[in-house]
mmCIF file of N, CA and C in Angstrom:
data_model
loop_
_atom_site.group_PDB
_atom_site.id
_atom_site.type_symbol
_atom_site.label_atom_id
_atom_site.label_comp_id
_atom_site.label_asym_id
_atom_site.label_seq_id
_atom_site.Cartn_x
_atom_site.Cartn_y
_atom_site.Cartn_z
ATOM 1 N N MET A 29 0.817 -1.186 0.000
ATOM 2 C CA MET A 29 0.000 0.000 0.000
ATOM 3 C C MET A 29 0.862 1.251 0.000
ATOM 4 N N ALA A 30 1.825 1.317 0.883
ATOM 5 C CA ALA A 30 2.692 2.498 0.936
ATOM 6 C C ALA A 30 3.847 2.340 -0.033
ATOM 7 N N SER A 31 4.209 3.434 -0.682
ATOM 8 C CA SER A 31 5.339 3.362 -1.605
ATOM 9 C C SER A 31 6.668 3.476 -0.868
ATOM 10 N N ASN A 32 6.685 4.198 0.237
ATOM 11 C CA ASN A 32 7.874 4.305 1.077
ATOM 12 C C ASN A 32 7.543 3.706 2.434
ATOM 13 N N SER A 33 8.383 2.800 2.886
ATOM 14 C CA SER A 33 8.096 2.127 4.140
ATOM 15 C C SER A 33 9.376 1.920 4.919
ATOM 16 N N LYS A 34 9.244 1.933 6.234
ATOM 17 C CA LYS A 34 10.393 1.642 7.083
ATOM 18 C C LYS A 34 10.583 0.137 7.249
ATOM 19 N N PHE A 35 9.666 -0.659 6.689
ATOM 20 C CA PHE A 35 9.729 -2.109 6.801
ATOM 21 C C PHE A 35 10.336 -2.723 5.545
ATOM 22 N N GLN A 36 11.001 -3.833 5.716
ATOM 23 C CA GLN A 36 11.629 -4.516 4.586
ATOM 24 C C GLN A 36 10.565 -5.202 3.730
ATOM 25 N N ASP A 37 10.727 -5.104 2.410
ATOM 26 C CA ASP A 37 9.780 -5.723 1.488
ATOM 27 C C ASP A 37 9.611 -7.214 1.776
ATOM 28 N N LYS A 38 10.702 -7.885 2.110
ATOM 29 C CA LYS A 38 10.652 -9.327 2.363
ATOM 30 C C LYS A 38 9.722 -9.647 3.527
ATOM 31 N N GLN A 39 9.810 -8.862 4.595
ATOM 32 C CA GLN A 39 8.960 -9.085 5.759
ATOM 33 C C GLN A 39 7.496 -8.794 5.434
ATOM 34 N N VAL A 40 7.248 -7.693 4.745
ATOM 35 C CA VAL A 40 5.883 -7.331 4.360
ATOM 36 C C VAL A 40 5.296 -8.411 3.456
ATOM 37 N N ASP A 41 6.055 -8.863 2.464
ATOM 38 C CA ASP A 41 5.580 -9.887 1.545
ATOM 39 C C ASP A 41 5.275 -11.197 2.256
ATOM 40 N N ALA A 42 6.097 -11.584 3.210
ATOM 41 C CA ALA A 42 5.879 -12.837 3.944
ATOM 42 C C ALA A 42 4.574 -12.785 4.730
ATOM 43 N N ILE A 43 4.339 -11.676 5.419
ATOM 44 C CA ILE A 43 3.100 -11.542 6.199
ATOM 45 C C ILE A 43 1.896 -11.471 5.268
ATOM 46 N N LEU A 44 2.014 -10.712 4.192
ATOM 47 C CA LEU A 44 0.926 -10.606 3.229
ATOM 48 C C LEU A 44 0.573 -11.973 2.657
ATOM 49 N N ASN A 45 1.575 -12.751 2.289
ATOM 50 C CA ASN A 45 1.321 -14.087 1.748
ATOM 51 C C ASN A 45 0.626 -14.985 2.763
ATOM 52 N N ASP A 46 1.004 -14.874 4.040
ATOM 53 C CA ASP A 46 0.333 -15.651 5.089
ATOM 54 C C ASP A 46 -1.133 -15.252 5.212
ATOM 55 N N MET A 47 -1.392 -13.958 5.165
ATOM 56 C CA MET A 47 -2.770 -13.486 5.292
ATOM 57 C C MET A 47 -3.615 -13.907 4.082
ATOM 58 N N ILE A 48 -3.041 -13.842 2.903
ATOM 59 C CA ILE A 48 -3.743 -14.290 1.701
ATOM 60 C C ILE A 48 -4.058 -15.772 1.797
ATOM 61 N N ALA A 49 -3.110 -16.556 2.292
ATOM 62 C CA ALA A 49 -3.320 -18.001 2.438
ATOM 63 C C ALA A 49 -4.481 -18.304 3.383
ATOM 64 N N VAL A 50 -4.599 -17.536 4.465
ATOM 65 C CA VAL A 50 -5.707 -17.741 5.407
ATOM 66 C C VAL A 50 -7.043 -17.425 4.728
ATOM 67 N N LEU A 51 -7.111 -16.315 4.022
ATOM 68 C CA LEU A 51 -8.349 -15.966 3.331
ATOM 69 C C LEU A 51 -8.713 -17.013 2.277
ATOM 70 N N GLU A 52 -7.708 -17.513 1.553
ATOM 71 C CA GLU A 52 -7.955 -18.554 0.558
ATOM 72 C C GLU A 52 -8.390 -19.859 1.221
ATOM 73 N N LYS A 53 -7.786 -20.196 2.354
ATOM 74 C CA LYS A 53 -8.143 -21.415 3.096
ATOM 75 C C LYS A 53 -9.631 -21.399 3.453
ATOM 76 N N HIS A 54 -10.134 -20.230 3.814
ATOM 77 C CA HIS A 54 -11.531 -20.096 4.197
ATOM 78 C C HIS A 54 -12.430 -19.754 3.006
ATOM 79 N N GLN A 55 -11.853 -19.726 1.826
ATOM 80 C CA GLN A 55 -12.566 -19.389 0.595
ATOM 81 C C GLN A 55 -13.405 -18.127 0.775
ATOM 82 N N ALA A 56 -12.783 -17.136 1.398
ATOM 83 C CA ALA A 56 -13.480 -15.884 1.688
ATOM 84 C C ALA A 56 -13.642 -15.054 0.417
ATOM 85 N N PRO A 57 -14.880 -14.687 0.092
ATOM 86 C CA PRO A 57 -15.071 -13.785 -1.052
ATOM 87 C C PRO A 57 -14.545 -12.389 -0.707
ATOM 88 N N VAL A 58 -14.481 -11.544 -1.699
ATOM 89 C CA VAL A 58 -13.900 -10.209 -1.521
ATOM 90 C C VAL A 58 -14.585 -9.442 -0.402
ATOM 91 N N ASP A 59 -15.929 -9.453 -0.366
ATOM 92 C CA ASP A 59 -16.615 -8.661 0.653
ATOM 93 C C ASP A 59 -16.320 -9.161 2.062
ATOM 94 N N LEU A 60 -16.287 -10.472 2.267
ATOM 95 C CA LEU A 60 -15.945 -11.018 3.579
ATOM 96 C C LEU A 60 -14.490 -10.705 3.923
ATOM 97 N N SER A 61 -13.601 -10.821 2.957
ATOM 98 C CA SER A 61 -12.191 -10.501 3.186
ATOM 99 C C SER A 61 -12.025 -9.056 3.635
ATOM 100 N N LEU A 62 -12.747 -8.138 3.010
ATOM 101 C CA LEU A 62 -12.661 -6.727 3.385
ATOM 102 C C LEU A 62 -13.224 -6.486 4.784
ATOM 103 N N VAL A 63 -14.310 -7.183 5.133
ATOM 104 C CA VAL A 63 -14.862 -7.060 6.486
ATOM 105 C C VAL A 63 -13.844 -7.529 7.512
ATOM 106 N N VAL A 64 -13.220 -8.687 7.258
ATOM 107 C CA VAL A 64 -12.230 -9.232 8.182
ATOM 108 C C VAL A 64 -11.028 -8.299 8.307
ATOM 109 N N LEU A 65 -10.532 -7.818 7.193
ATOM 110 C CA LEU A 65 -9.383 -6.909 7.230
ATOM 111 C C LEU A 65 -9.736 -5.590 7.918
ATOM 112 N N GLY A 66 -10.933 -5.088 7.682
ATOM 113 C CA GLY A 66 -11.373 -3.882 8.365
ATOM 114 C C GLY A 66 -11.468 -4.085 9.866
ATOM 115 N N ASN A 67 -11.996 -5.239 10.269
ATOM 116 C CA ASN A 67 -12.072 -5.550 11.698
ATOM 117 C C ASN A 67 -10.680 -5.678 12.307
ATOM 118 N N MET A 68 -9.742 -6.213 11.542
ATOM 119 C CA MET A 68 -8.370 -6.328 12.029
ATOM 120 C C MET A 68 -7.764 -4.942 12.244
ATOM 121 N N VAL A 69 -7.981 -4.038 11.301
ATOM 122 C CA VAL A 69 -7.466 -2.676 11.430
ATOM 123 C C VAL A 69 -8.078 -2.007 12.659
ATOM 124 N N THR A 70 -9.390 -2.141 12.823
ATOM 125 C CA THR A 70 -10.057 -1.562 13.986
ATOM 126 C C THR A 70 -9.491 -2.126 15.280
ATOM 127 N N ASN A 71 -9.298 -3.444 15.314
ATOM 128 C CA ASN A 71 -8.751 -4.081 16.513
ATOM 129 C C ASN A 71 -7.348 -3.566 16.814
ATOM 130 N N LEU A 72 -6.519 -3.441 15.795
ATOM 131 C CA LEU A 72 -5.161 -2.921 15.998
ATOM 132 C C LEU A 72 -5.184 -1.499 16.543
ATOM 133 N N LEU A 73 -6.050 -0.680 15.983
ATOM 134 C CA LEU A 73 -6.129 0.707 16.434
ATOM 135 C C LEU A 73 -6.620 0.799 17.878
ATOM 136 N N THR A 74 -7.654 0.040 18.216
ATOM 137 C CA THR A 74 -8.229 0.156 19.560
ATOM 138 C C THR A 74 -7.389 -0.533 20.618
ATOM 139 N N SER A 75 -6.617 -1.535 20.232
ATOM 140 C CA SER A 75 -5.840 -2.272 21.236
ATOM 141 C C SER A 75 -4.386 -1.819 21.335
ATOM 142 N N SER A 76 -3.897 -1.100 20.333
ATOM 143 C CA SER A 76 -2.468 -0.786 20.302
ATOM 144 C C SER A 76 -2.135 0.693 20.166
ATOM 145 N N VAL A 77 -3.124 1.526 19.977
ATOM 146 C CA VAL A 77 -2.890 2.951 19.753
ATOM 147 C C VAL A 77 -3.693 3.733 20.789
ATOM 148 N N GLY A 78 -3.086 4.752 21.345
ATOM 149 C CA GLY A 78 -3.776 5.591 22.309
ATOM 150 C C GLY A 78 -5.034 6.200 21.718
ATOM 151 N N LYS A 79 -6.057 6.339 22.549
ATOM 152 C CA LYS A 79 -7.353 6.843 22.102
ATOM 153 C C LYS A 79 -7.225 8.194 21.386
ATOM 154 N N ASN A 80 -6.305 9.019 21.849
ATOM 155 C CA ASN A 80 -6.140 10.348 21.251
ATOM 156 C C ASN A 80 -5.501 10.304 19.864
ATOM 157 N N GLN A 81 -4.929 9.167 19.467
ATOM 158 C CA GLN A 81 -4.287 9.055 18.151
ATOM 159 C C GLN A 81 -5.056 8.156 17.184
ATOM 160 N N GLN A 82 -6.082 7.474 17.668
ATOM 161 C CA GLN A 82 -6.782 6.491 16.834
ATOM 162 C C GLN A 82 -7.399 7.102 15.581
ATOM 163 N N GLN A 83 -8.116 8.217 15.724
ATOM 164 C CA GLN A 83 -8.764 8.799 14.558
ATOM 165 C C GLN A 83 -7.763 9.341 13.547
ATOM 166 N N ALA A 84 -6.698 9.948 14.021
ATOM 167 C CA ALA A 84 -5.684 10.473 13.099
ATOM 168 C C ALA A 84 -5.012 9.338 12.329
ATOM 169 N N LEU A 85 -4.708 8.251 13.023
ATOM 170 C CA LEU A 85 -4.076 7.118 12.351
ATOM 171 C C LEU A 85 -5.056 6.434 11.394
ATOM 172 N N ALA A 86 -6.315 6.344 11.787
ATOM 173 C CA ALA A 86 -7.328 5.768 10.898
ATOM 174 C C ALA A 86 -7.466 6.608 9.629
ATOM 175 N N LYS A 87 -7.424 7.918 9.785
ATOM 176 C CA LYS A 87 -7.509 8.807 8.621
ATOM 177 C C LYS A 87 -6.292 8.647 7.724
ATOM 178 N N ALA A 88 -5.110 8.567 8.314
ATOM 179 C CA ALA A 88 -3.890 8.376 7.525
ATOM 180 C C ALA A 88 -3.943 7.048 6.771
ATOM 181 N N PHE A 89 -4.425 6.001 7.440
ATOM 182 C CA PHE A 89 -4.559 4.694 6.805
ATOM 183 C C PHE A 89 -5.549 4.770 5.642
ATOM 184 N N SER A 90 -6.682 5.407 5.898
ATOM 185 C CA SER A 90 -7.713 5.556 4.869
ATOM 186 C C SER A 90 -7.179 6.329 3.661
ATOM 187 N N ASP A 91 -6.474 7.417 3.918
ATOM 188 C CA ASP A 91 -5.894 8.205 2.826
ATOM 189 C C ASP A 91 -4.895 7.385 2.018
ATOM 190 N N ALA A 92 -4.052 6.614 2.710
ATOM 191 C CA ALA A 92 -3.067 5.771 2.016
ATOM 192 C C ALA A 92 -3.765 4.719 1.171
ATOM 193 N N LEU A 93 -4.830 4.142 1.700
ATOM 194 C CA LEU A 93 -5.593 3.144 0.944
ATOM 195 C C LEU A 93 -6.212 3.772 -0.314
ATOM 196 N N MET A 94 -6.807 4.932 -0.150
ATOM 197 C CA MET A 94 -7.400 5.613 -1.302
ATOM 198 C C MET A 94 -6.342 5.941 -2.360
ATOM 199 N N ASN A 95 -5.180 6.389 -1.915
ATOM 200 C CA ASN A 95 -4.087 6.700 -2.859
ATOM 201 C C ASN A 95 -3.587 5.456 -3.566
ATOM 202 N N SER A 96 -3.642 4.311 -2.893
ATOM 203 C CA SER A 96 -3.109 3.088 -3.495
ATOM 204 C C SER A 96 -4.006 2.527 -4.599
ATOM 205 N N VAL A 97 -5.277 2.937 -4.626
ATOM 206 C CA VAL A 97 -6.181 2.438 -5.663
ATOM 207 C C VAL A 97 -6.459 3.456 -6.752
ATOM 208 N N LYS A 98 -5.761 4.569 -6.718
ATOM 209 C CA LYS A 98 -5.914 5.580 -7.772
ATOM 210 C C LYS A 98 -5.203 5.138 -9.024
#
């Protein structure tokens, strides 16, 4: 999604491939996959980010997602 990242491509690709494999294992259609991924993002924000930063980070994530599909 991001063009510049502090994370190594190899690590990102490995995790992405694992997540894709799980969705394929469950034969999740696109809409279910998006619901699950959205719930994961929400869970990460609410469990790992301070309440005062959650909306700003959600907005940054949303903007990055929108830019990635342009």
